[in-house]
mmCIF file of C-alpha atoms and ligand atoms in Angstrom:
data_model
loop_
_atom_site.group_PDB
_atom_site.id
_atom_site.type_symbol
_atom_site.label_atom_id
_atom_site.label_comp_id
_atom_site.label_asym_id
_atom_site.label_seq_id
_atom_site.Cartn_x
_atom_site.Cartn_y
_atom_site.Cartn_z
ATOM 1 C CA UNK A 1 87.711 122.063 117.831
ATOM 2 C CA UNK A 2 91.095 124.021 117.870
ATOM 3 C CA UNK A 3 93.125 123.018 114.704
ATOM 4 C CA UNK A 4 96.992 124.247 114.177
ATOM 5 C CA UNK A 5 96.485 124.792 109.926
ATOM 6 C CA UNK A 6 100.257 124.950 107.919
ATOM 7 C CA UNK A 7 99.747 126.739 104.490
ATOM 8 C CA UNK A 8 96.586 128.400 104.564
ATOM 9 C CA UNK A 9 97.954 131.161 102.328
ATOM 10 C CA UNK A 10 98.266 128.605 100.090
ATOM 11 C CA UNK A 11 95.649 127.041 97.453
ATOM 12 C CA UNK A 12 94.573 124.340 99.432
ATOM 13 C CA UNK A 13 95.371 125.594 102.814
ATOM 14 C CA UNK A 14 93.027 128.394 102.456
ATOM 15 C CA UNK A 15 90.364 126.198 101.415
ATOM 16 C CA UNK A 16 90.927 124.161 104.527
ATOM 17 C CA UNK A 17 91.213 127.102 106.113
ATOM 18 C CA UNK A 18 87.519 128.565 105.264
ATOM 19 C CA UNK A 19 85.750 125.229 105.584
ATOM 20 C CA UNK A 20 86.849 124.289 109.049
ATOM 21 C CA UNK A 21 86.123 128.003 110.022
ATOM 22 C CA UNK A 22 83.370 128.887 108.052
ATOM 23 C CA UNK A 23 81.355 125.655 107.605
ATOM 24 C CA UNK A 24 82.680 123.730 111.387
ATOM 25 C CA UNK A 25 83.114 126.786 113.401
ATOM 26 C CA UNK A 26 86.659 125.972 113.851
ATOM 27 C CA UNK A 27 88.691 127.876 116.073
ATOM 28 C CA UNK A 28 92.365 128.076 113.903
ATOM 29 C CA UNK A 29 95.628 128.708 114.050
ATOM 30 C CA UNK A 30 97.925 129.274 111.053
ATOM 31 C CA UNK A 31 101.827 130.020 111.073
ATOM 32 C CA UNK A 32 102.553 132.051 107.789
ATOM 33 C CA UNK A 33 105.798 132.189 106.202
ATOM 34 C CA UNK A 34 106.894 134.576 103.170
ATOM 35 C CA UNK A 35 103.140 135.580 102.374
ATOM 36 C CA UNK A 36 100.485 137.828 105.458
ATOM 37 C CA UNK A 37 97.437 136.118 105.274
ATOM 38 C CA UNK A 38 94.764 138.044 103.153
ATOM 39 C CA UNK A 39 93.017 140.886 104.899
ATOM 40 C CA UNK A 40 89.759 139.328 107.193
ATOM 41 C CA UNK A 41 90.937 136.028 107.022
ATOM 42 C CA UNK A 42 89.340 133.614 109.450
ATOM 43 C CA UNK A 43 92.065 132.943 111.979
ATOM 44 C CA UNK A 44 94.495 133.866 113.949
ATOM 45 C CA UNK A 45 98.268 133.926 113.103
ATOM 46 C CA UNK A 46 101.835 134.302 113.226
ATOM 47 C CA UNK A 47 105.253 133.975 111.210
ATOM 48 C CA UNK A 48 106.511 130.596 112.216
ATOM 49 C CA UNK A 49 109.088 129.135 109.832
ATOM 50 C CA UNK A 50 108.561 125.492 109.618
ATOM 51 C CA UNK A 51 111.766 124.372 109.057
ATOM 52 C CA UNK A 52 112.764 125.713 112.677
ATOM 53 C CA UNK A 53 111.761 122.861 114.475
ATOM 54 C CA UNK A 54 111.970 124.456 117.999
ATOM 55 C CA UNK A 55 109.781 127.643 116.830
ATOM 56 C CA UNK A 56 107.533 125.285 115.265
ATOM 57 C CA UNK A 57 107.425 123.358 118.618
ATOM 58 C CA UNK A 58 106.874 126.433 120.711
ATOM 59 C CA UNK A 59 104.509 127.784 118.643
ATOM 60 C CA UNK A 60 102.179 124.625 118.459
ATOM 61 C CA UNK A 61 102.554 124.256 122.453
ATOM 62 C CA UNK A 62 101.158 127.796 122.779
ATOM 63 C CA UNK A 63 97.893 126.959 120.861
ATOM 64 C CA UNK A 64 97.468 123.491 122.052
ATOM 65 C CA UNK A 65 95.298 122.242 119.476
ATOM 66 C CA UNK A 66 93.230 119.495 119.078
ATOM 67 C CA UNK A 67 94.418 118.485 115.755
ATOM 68 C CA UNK A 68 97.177 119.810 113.617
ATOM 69 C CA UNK A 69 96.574 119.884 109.960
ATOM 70 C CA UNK A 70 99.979 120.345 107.698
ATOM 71 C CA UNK A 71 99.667 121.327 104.692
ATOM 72 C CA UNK A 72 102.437 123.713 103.979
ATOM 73 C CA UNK A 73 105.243 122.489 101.065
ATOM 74 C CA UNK A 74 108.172 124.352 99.990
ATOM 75 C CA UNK A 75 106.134 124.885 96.129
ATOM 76 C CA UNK A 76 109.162 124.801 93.875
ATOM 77 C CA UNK A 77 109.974 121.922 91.623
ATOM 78 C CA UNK A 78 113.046 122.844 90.084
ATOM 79 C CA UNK A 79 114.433 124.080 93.654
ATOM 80 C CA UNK A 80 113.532 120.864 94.598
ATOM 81 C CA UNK A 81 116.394 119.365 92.499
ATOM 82 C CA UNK A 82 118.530 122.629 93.166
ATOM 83 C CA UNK A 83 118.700 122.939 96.991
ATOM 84 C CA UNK A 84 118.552 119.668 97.974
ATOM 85 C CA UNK A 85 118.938 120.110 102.103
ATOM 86 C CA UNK A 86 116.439 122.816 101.721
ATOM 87 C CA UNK A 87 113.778 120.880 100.661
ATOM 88 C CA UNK A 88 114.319 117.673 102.884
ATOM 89 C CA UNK A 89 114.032 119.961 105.719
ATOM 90 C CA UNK A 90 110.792 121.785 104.819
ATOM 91 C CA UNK A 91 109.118 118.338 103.440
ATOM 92 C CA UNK A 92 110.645 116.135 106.002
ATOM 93 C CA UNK A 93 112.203 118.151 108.541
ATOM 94 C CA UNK A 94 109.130 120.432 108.528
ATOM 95 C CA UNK A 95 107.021 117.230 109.469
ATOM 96 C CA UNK A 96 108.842 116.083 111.614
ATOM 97 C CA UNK A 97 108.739 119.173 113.517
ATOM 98 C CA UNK A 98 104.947 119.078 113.530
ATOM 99 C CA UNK A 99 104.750 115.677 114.357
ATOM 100 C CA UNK A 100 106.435 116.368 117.453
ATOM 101 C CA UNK A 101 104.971 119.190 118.172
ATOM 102 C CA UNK A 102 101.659 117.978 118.054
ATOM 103 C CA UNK A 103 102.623 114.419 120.179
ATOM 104 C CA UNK A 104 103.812 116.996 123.014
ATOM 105 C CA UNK A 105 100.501 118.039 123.820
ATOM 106 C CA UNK A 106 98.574 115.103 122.642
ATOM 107 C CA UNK A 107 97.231 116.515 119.381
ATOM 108 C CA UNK A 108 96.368 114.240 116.227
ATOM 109 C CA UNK A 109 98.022 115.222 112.895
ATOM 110 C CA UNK A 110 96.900 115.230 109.626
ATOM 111 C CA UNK A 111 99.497 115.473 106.724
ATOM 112 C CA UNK A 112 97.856 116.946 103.633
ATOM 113 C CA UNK A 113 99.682 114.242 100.724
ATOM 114 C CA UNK A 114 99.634 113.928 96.633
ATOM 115 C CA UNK A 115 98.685 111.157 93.957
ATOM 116 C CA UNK A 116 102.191 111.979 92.845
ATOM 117 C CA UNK A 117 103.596 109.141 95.329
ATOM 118 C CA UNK A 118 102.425 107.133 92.721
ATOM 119 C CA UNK A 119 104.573 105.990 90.123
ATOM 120 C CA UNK A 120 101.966 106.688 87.157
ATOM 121 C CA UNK A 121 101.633 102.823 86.115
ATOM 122 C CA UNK A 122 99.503 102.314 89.357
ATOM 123 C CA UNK A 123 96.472 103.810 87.538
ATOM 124 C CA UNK A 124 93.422 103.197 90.298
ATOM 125 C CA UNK A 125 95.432 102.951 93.537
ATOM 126 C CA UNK A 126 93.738 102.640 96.150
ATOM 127 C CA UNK A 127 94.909 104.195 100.076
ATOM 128 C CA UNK A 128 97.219 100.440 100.983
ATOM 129 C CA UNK A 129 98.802 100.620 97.288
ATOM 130 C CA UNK A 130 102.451 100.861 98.245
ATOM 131 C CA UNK A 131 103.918 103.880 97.137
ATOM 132 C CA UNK A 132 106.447 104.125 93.727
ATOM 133 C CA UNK A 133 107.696 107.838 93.661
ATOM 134 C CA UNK A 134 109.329 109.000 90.311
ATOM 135 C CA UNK A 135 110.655 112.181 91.743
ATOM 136 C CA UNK A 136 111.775 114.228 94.329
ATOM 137 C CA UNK A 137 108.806 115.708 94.976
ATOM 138 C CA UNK A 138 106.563 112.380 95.431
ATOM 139 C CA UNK A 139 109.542 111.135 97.143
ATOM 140 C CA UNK A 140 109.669 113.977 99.777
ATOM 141 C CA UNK A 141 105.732 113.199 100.424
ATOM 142 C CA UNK A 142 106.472 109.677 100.839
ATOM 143 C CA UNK A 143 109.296 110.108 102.940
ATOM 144 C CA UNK A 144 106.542 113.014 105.335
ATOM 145 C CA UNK A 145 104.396 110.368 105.001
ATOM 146 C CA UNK A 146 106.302 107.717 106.685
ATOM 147 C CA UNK A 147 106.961 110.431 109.451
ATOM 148 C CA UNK A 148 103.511 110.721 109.813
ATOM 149 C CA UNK A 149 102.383 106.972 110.121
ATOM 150 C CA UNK A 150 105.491 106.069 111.993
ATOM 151 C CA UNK A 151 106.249 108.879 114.298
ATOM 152 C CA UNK A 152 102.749 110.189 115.289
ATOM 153 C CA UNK A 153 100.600 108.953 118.328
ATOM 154 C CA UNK A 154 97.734 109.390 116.536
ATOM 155 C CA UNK A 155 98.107 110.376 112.716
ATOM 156 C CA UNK A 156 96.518 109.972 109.483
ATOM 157 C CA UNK A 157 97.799 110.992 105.527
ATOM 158 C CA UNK A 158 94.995 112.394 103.814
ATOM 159 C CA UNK A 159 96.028 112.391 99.915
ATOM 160 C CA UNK A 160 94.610 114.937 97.839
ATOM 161 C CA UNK A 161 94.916 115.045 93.849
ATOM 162 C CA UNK A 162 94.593 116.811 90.506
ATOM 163 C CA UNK A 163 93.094 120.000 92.638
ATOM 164 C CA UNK A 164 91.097 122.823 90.969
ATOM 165 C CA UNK A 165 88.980 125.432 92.654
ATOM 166 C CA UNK A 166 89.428 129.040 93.856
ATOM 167 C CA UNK A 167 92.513 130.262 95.581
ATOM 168 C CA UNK A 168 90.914 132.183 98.588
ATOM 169 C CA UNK A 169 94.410 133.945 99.658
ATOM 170 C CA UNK A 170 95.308 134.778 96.444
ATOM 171 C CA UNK A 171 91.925 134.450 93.925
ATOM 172 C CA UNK A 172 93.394 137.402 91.343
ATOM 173 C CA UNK A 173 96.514 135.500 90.475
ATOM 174 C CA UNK A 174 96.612 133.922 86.883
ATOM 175 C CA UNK A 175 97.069 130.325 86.435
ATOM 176 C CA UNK A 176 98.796 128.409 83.927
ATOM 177 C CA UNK A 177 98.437 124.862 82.820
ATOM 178 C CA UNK A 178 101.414 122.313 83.712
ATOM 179 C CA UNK A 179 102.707 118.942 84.018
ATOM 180 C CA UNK A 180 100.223 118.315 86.943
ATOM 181 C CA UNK A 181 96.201 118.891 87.138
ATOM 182 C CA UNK A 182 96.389 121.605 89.622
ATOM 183 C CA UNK A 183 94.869 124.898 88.647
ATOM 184 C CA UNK A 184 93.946 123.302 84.880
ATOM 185 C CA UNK A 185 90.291 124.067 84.775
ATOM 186 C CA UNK A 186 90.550 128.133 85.699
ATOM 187 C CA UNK A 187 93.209 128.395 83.202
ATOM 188 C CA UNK A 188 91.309 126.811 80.799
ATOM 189 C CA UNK A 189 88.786 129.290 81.983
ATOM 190 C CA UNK A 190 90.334 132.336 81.827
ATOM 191 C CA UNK A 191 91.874 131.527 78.422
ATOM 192 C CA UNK A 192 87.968 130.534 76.774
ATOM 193 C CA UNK A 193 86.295 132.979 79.026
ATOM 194 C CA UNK A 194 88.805 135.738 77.523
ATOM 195 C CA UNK A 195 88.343 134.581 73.673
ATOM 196 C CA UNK A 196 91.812 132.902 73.609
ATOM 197 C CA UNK A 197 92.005 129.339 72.371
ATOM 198 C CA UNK A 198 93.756 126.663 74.880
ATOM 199 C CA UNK A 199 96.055 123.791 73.572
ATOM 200 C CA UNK A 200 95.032 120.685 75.865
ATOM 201 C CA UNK A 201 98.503 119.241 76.557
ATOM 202 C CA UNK A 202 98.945 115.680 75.529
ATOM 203 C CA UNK A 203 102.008 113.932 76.144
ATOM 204 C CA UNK A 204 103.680 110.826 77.513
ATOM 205 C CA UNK A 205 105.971 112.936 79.717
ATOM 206 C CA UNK A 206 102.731 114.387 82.368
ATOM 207 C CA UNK A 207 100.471 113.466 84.312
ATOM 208 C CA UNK A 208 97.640 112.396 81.752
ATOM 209 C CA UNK A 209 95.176 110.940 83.814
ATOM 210 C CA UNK A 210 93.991 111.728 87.360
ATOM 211 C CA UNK A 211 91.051 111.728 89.721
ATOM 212 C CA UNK A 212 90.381 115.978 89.816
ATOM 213 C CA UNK A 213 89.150 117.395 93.055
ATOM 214 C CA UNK A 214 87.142 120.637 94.295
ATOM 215 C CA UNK A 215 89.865 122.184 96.506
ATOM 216 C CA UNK A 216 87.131 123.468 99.040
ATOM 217 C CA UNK A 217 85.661 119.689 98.731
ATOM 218 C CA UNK A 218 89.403 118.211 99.589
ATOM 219 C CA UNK A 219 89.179 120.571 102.697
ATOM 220 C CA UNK A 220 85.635 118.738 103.841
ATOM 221 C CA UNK A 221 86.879 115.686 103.501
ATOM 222 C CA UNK A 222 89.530 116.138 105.353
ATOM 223 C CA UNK A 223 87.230 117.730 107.838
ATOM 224 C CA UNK A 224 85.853 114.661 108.771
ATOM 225 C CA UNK A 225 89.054 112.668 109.281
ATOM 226 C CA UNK A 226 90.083 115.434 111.731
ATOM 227 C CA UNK A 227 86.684 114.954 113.209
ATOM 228 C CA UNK A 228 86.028 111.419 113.200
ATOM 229 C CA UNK A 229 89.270 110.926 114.852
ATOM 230 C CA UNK A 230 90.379 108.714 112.223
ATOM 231 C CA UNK A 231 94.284 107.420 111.630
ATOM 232 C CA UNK A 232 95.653 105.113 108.518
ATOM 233 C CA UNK A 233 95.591 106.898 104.447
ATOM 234 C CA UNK A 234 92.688 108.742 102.980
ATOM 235 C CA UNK A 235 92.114 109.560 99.264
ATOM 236 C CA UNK A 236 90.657 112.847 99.954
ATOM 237 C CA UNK A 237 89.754 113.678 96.563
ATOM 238 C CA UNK A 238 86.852 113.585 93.567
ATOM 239 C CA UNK A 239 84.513 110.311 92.567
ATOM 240 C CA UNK A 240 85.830 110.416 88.951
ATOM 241 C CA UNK A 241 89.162 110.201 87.355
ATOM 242 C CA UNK A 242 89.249 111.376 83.419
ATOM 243 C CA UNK A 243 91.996 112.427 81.256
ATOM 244 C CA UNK A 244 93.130 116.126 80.302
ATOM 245 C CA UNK A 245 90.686 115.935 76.884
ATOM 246 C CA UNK A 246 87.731 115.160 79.218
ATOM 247 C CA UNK A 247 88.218 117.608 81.842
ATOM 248 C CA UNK A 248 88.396 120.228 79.680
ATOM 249 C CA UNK A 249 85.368 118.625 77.767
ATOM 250 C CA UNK A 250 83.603 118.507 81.091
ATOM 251 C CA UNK A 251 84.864 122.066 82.069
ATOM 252 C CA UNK A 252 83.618 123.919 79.057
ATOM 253 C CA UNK A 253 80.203 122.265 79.623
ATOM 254 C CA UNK A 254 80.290 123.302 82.866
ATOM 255 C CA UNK A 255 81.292 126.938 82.428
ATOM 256 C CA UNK A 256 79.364 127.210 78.880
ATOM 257 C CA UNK A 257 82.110 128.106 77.094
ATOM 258 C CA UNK A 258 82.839 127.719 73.424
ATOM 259 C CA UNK A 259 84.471 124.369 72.532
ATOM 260 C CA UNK A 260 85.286 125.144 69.100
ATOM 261 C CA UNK A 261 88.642 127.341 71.459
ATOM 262 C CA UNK A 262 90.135 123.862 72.228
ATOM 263 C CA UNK A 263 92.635 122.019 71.097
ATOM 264 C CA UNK A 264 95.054 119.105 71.655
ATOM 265 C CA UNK A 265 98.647 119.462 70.973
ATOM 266 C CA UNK A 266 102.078 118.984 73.082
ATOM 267 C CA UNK A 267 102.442 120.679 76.146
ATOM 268 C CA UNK A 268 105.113 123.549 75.754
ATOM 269 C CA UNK A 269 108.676 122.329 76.480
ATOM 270 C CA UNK A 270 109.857 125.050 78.790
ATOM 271 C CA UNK A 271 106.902 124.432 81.596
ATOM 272 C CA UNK A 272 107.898 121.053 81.789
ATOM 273 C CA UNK A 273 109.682 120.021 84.873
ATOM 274 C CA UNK A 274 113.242 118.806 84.910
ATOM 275 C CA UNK A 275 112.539 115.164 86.428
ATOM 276 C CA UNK A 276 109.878 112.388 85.418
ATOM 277 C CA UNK A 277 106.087 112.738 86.137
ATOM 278 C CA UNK A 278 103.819 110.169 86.611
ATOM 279 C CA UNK A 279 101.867 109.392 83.559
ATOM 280 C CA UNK A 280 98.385 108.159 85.452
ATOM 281 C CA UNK A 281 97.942 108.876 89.138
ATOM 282 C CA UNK A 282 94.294 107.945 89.203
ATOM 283 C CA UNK A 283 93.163 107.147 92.690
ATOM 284 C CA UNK A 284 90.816 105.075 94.013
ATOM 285 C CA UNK A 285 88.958 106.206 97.193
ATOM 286 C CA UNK A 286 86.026 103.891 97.738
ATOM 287 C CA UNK A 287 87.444 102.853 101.351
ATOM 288 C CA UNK A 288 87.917 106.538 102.471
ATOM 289 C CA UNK A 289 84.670 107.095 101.082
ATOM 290 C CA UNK A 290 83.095 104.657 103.457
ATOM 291 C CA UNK A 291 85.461 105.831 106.528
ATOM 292 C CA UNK A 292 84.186 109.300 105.988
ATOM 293 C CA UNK A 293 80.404 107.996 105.290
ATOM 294 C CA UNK A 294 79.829 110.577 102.271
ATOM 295 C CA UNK A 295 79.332 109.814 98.606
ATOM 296 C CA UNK A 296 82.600 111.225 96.414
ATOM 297 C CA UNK A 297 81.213 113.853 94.218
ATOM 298 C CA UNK A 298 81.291 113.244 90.215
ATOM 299 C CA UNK A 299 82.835 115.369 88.152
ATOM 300 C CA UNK A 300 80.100 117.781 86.788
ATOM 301 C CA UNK A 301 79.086 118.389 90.189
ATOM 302 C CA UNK A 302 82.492 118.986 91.474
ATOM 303 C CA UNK A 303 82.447 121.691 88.009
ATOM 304 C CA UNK A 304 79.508 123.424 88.493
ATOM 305 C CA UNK A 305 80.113 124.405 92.345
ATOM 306 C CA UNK A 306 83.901 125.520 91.281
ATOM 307 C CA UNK A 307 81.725 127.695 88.958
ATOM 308 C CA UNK A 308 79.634 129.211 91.886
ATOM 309 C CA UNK A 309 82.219 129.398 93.954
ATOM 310 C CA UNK A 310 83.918 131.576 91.477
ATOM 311 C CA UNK A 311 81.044 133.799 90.855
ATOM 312 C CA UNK A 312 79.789 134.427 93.846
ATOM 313 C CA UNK A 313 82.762 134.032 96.221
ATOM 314 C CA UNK A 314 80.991 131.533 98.177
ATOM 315 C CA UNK A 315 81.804 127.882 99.528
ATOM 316 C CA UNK A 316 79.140 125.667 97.898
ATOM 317 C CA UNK A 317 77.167 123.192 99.675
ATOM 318 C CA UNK A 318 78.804 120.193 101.699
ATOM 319 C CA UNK A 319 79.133 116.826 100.487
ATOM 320 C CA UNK A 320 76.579 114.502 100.522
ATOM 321 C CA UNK A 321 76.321 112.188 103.060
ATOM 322 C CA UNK A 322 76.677 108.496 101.910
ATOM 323 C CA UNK A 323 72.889 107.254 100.306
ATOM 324 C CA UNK A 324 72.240 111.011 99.151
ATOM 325 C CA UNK A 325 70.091 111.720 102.182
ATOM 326 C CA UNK A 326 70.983 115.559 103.572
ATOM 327 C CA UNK A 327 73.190 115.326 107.021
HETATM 328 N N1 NAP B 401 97.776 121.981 94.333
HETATM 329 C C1 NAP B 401 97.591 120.699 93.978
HETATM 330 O O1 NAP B 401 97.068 120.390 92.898
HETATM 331 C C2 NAP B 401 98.009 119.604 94.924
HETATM 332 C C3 NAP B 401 97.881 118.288 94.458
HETATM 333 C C4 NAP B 401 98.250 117.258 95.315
HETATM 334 C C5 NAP B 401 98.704 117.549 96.593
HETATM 335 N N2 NAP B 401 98.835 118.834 97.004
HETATM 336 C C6 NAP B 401 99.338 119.049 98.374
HETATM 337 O O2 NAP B 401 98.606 120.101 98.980
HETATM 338 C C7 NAP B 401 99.438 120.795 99.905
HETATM 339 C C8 NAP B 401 99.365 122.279 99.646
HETATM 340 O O3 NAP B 401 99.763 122.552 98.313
HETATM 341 P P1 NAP B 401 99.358 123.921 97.602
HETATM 342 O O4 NAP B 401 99.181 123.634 96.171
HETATM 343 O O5 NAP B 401 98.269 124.557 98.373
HETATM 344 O O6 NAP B 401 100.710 124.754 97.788
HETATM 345 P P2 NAP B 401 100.904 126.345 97.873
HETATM 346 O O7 NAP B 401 99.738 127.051 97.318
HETATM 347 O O8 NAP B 401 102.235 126.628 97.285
HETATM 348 O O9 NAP B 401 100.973 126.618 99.445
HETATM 349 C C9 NAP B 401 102.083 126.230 100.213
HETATM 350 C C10 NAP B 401 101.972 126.889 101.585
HETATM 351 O O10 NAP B 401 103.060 126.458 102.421
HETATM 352 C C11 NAP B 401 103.619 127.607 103.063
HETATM 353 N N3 NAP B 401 105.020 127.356 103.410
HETATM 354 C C12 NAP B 401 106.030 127.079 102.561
HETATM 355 N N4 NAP B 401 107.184 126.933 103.246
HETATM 356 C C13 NAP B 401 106.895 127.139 104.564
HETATM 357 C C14 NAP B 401 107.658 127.156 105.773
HETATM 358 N N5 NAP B 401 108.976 126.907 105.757
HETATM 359 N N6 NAP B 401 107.043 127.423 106.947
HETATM 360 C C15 NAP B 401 105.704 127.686 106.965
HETATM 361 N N7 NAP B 401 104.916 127.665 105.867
HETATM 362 C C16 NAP B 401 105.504 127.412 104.678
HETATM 363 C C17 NAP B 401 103.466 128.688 102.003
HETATM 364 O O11 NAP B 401 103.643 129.971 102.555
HETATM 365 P P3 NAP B 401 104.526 131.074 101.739
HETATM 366 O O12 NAP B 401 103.912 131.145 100.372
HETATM 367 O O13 NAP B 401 104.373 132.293 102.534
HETATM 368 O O14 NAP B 401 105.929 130.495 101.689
HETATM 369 C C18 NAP B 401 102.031 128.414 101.536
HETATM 370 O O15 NAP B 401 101.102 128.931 102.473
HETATM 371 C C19 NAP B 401 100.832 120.193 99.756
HETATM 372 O O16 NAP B 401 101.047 119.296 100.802
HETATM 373 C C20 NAP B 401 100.786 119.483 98.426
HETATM 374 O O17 NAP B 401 101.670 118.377 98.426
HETATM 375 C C21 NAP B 401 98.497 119.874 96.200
#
């Protein structure tokens, strides 16, 4: 399978990026933007800006992929809000690009998506739950994902949430919690793991409550829609959603770290972002779950191989295959 991969010097780009090489034998293609892809990566690449829809075009034509996976965002929140044409093009204009691109020569898309199109009331949506974005960041994936499910010949949204794991283009850089679950357990980690106490936000004004995903687990799932040839909305993401208090709860068990270093208490004021988030984004996933015939991981599970991952630099095992028998 040749697969066109946007953002895999991202976080979850690179995690896509080293399961559908390392674990499917994948033959890849990545255009990189600001960032050169880490030294050995498992591709090959070249600087395509996005946002240029011809170079995007030409570029995708040259590989002629099977599939195209996009993942890429512009990563900014505030410059969301600041540079306003900026960021429809590379959310918008960027997919539509790839859309294109991959409808020229005949290849299915898959846009990587967020819980965040949810409004934060619609605790438990499932993948038909109409989307209510309170941003302009859950707006801009909306808006991609309409591109997506309108414009593409054959094209499926694969939503991923609250994800945690290792960063495999950039695994050194530190991580700080924020109004989002993204990157909360290793900064937890690093914080207990360095004899610093961590302050488990709790506020009205962030996400709260979410369904937390292994970023390299994310990637398998959306393996198998790129496989199984699948089109329509996935939930590729964890089979538990829990609140900040419980994650961390979960995560210090997990790591065996020392509890007594938590706390609760409000999140700190400047890392909070200048637009509403959505207060519960918990998803549920039971129909992509049976599209994808595996069984969603719980959270301890999804804990402990973020743990070996970290230590030994290794992708864990895959998922199991719906009724727990090995694939
Ligand atoms: N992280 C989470 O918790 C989370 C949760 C829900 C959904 N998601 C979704 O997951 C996807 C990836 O997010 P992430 O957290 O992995 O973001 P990330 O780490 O910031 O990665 C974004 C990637 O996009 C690339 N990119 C940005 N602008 C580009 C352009 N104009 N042309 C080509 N490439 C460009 C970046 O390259 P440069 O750095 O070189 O610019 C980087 O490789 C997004 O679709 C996001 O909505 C993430």
């Amino acid at each position: 399978m040749r697969v066109y991969l946007t953002g895999a010097t991202g976080f979850v780009g690179s995690n896509l990026a080293r399961v559908f090489g390392e674990s499917h034998d994948a033959e890849l293609f990545c255009p990189v933007h600001a960032r050169r892809p880490p030294a050995g990566a498992p591709y090959e690449w070249a600087s395509v800006d996005l946002t240029d829809a011809e170079t995007a075009r030409r570029s995708i034509a040259r590989f002629r992929p099977d599939a195209v996976v996009h993942a890429a965002i512009l990563n900014d929140f505030g410059r969301l809000y600041t540079h306003r044409r900026e960021s429809w093009d590379a959310y918008v204009g960027a997919t539509r690009a790839v859309v294109d691109g991959a409808n020229e020569v005949g290849a299915r898309v898959v846009l990587v998506s967020t819980d965040w199109v949810f409004d934060g009331t619609q605790g438990g949506a499932k993948e038909d739950t109409p989307p209510n974005p309170i941003n302009l960041y859950g707006f801009l994936k909306a808006a991609s994902e309409l591109v997506v499910s309108e414009r593409a010949e054959q094209g499926a949204v694969a939503r991923v949430a609250g994800v945690n794991g290792v960063h495999w283009a950039r695994p050194e850089a530190p991580r700080r919690q924020d109004a989002g679950f993204g990157y909360f357990v290793l900064s937890l980690v690093e914080a207990l793991a360095a004899g610093r106490p961590f302050q488990v936000w709790q506020s009205p004004a962030i996400n709260m409550v979410a369904t937390p995903t292994l970023a390299s687990d994310a990637a398998e799932l959306i393996w198998r829609v790129v496989e199984r040839e699948l089109s329509g909305t996935f939930h590729c993401c964890g089979g538990e959603s829990v609140d900040r208090a419980e994650l961390a709860r979960r995560a210090v068990d997990a790591f065996k770290l020392d509890a007594g270093l938590l706390g609760l208490g409000p999140p700190d004021p400047n890392a909070l972002p200048p637009a509403p988030v959505p207060y519960d984004t918990s998803l549920d996933a039971a129909a992509t779950a049976a599209a994808l015939g595996v069984e969603l991981p719980g959270l301890d599970s999804a804990l402990r191989r973020m743990r070996a991952e970290l230590e030994t630099g290794e992708l864990g095992p895959e998922l199991q295959p719906a009724g727990g028998r090995a694939a």
